C-alpha angles and dihedrals in degrees: 000000000000103000115172129183125189118181152123132232144170087284095058105029137042119249091251089064095040094054092050092047096050119130125222123207095270092048091053091054093048092046092054093047092049092047092057090045089056114094101237097052127079098173136002149183132190125216109197122171135154091279107026143043117192130172116202121194142165103233134179096208123044103203094039089047094052092049094047097045092046091051092049092049091052093045096052098036093054095234118120114253094236089054095044098045098076090059099045123104127199129206125181134199111321092010090054090051091048090051095052093045090051090049091050091053092051094247092124096041125114086243105041113236098015111152102208091089089072090065090048092051089049090052091049091053092045090053091050091050092047092051092040091237093119111084132173096299097045092044092050093044099049095040089052091046090056091050092048092050092050091047091052092052094045099043101039140037094248087131087068091056092061146345140213119308089246094056092044090051092051090050089055090051092048091051106183098001127087108259092239092054092045094048099043112124096356126136116233135197117206114195112202132025102222127114096284093045091047090052090049092051092048091048092050090050091049095051092053114262113163099224138012123200115197120205121186139158089238107057095201093060092048091050092048092052091048090051091051091050093051090049093046094092094235092113093237119145114229138181138167127236135181120259088248089066095057094096092057093044091053090066091056105042134076100203132039125191116185130186116152136146092244117137093211136044117296093191120031127197090255091053093053095041092051091047092050091049094048093042092050092051091049091046092051094049098040098041130251096277098051093083093069094233137099103300120243110253109266120190115242105219117210123228093264113061117182110200114201091327093302094125095232113173103207096176110152092001124115106224113194106183097171099059117344102062128092129221125232093275094051095259123133115272119223099183114176099249140102121257111289111204105188117213091345093296123146126255110293145160126263129205124267093256093057091048092049090055090049091051090049089050091052096044096041095077123243103012121152128234108205113215113178093306096317110111121212123183122216102205132178105242125194115258094250091060098031131126108303090225098035093103094045097262132093120243089206119057114249097023117127106241091213094057110133091202091064090056092051091046092051091051092052091047090050090056093048091048093049092051102045110357096220124198114270108266145116096281095044092055094053100039109113092013125098106250109240096185129018116200128195115188113191097164128112111231090035121261097200126059108251089220092074089084086077092062110100113246094021125111118192126192116183138163092279095052091044089055090052093047094048095047091080097037112131117252115234121228088244090070089073090052090052091050088054090052091050093050092051094045092050091054092048092047092050092050092048092049093049091047090048089051091062095041095085089053092050091047090049090050092052091046089054091049091050089051091052090051092050092050093050093048090051089050090051090052089057094049098040105030094162095072112119121225095264093051093044092051091050093052092047092050091049093053092048092051091052092051093046093051092049092051099039100079096042094047094047092047094046090053090052093049093045092054091061122085110278092020096119091099094065093076090055091048091052092051091051096046095052096032092235119188109251090214091058091052091047092050091052090050092052092048091048092050091049091051091050092050091050092048096046094049115176123353110286 
């Protein structure tokens, strides 16, 4: 066995490199064909997921194999070899087996213990079988990896150590809430209809979203996924739309999960900003419950509203601070606050005295505006960090400068910044603000522009942020049990492969012995032609028993020795001792490989 794996993953390379080095379906096929065409490789398989690319091959020369496989990975991934090389890892023979078995058990996954990798290993084997690039070694290896992965999940609690990437991503979106509570009643848009997107849709249905919209380049696949979701018994509503309808759907949904094979962005920052702006306007005019999802928390203001200690009784009056009020000089007031609807009244105008006190509250530094127990701070913020629409222009392209939601968002961010001054990032910009749109990007390369995390009211979780979140995840005790399983299975696989390596030689030896017996019996027939059938059969059986007994002990012992580390030389010794024809041994090996391929069938 000369198994070699060359690859890169989230553990060895940054996301920026992984997304550039991703392989689409056509690239996988070409990579496998070119690997077999290369001199060192006899068979090959490629395992390409959103956070790893690995090329497995049976090679006859280690150094030549590493050089060839590395070059091919660079060539087909589109990343220059000199740039890719620092992030590549190489495993050989038993270490390569150990690596794949660990991957199959979820020990090397971004989310430890996730089970989706088993389906991806199955797909990799199926592709190798379909293209006839998977021979005896690759078939045995990947079939055994699937069995080891299933054993780890059935015999240990590795599932408790982690979950699928989809579930983990949803947990990151939900932050401190249980996913079921966070998702209840929401509308979701799933972009893509492949295996990952289908898993995401099924997970969303299971956790209780009210409706799922599926958008895909191929309409039939989107419609099929929607039909499956409706028939799943979860009670979720589902429908399919064309990709051209994604922009409109963004204004109606609360959650977006995207995982496509696109090489460019599916959702740009402008797309998301425009959708948030349009959706906010529609939400404000239609009412919070018209979107069919869990309503954003809206403060219920009591009849008596005390503004900055001014003693204003706003009972029955609609007070619109963000856009309807007037300042003392009769000009329009754009105070940085969300709409305040006192005592359920509609938007209305207030007198100049009220407005003057509001302006004083806003300009006076850190004054508090009490709103039925919810406290909002109106703080003077330096121009560089000021409201993105305060000067009549949007800081983010595509955002309506008159959006009231942006003003409210800015006010909430100002309070959060004043209290704890967090680092600039996606979570810091949505803390304390009702999330208008939650985005989960599981694609590699990414589907959603990373810049959308700067849009107020938008939370983005992508592969990079998932990697950061999972880096500190606690390891369950069951992980050690899985590692023990992997170690034992690697030893057993190595022994079986070494024993199988000598089997063709043993078979060739026994075939030679049978030929000698047949020749001697024929010679006996010529010298003693008067033997009847019973006597002839008895003589033939006696000679065969003698040969079998002479060969039994050596062949059993040589199989035992060959199964141990360093036992590969015993097959060569046996061929030399009995002067076996190399062509005979090779023909037995080919027949054995063909039988194994027929028996294993497709990946299971």
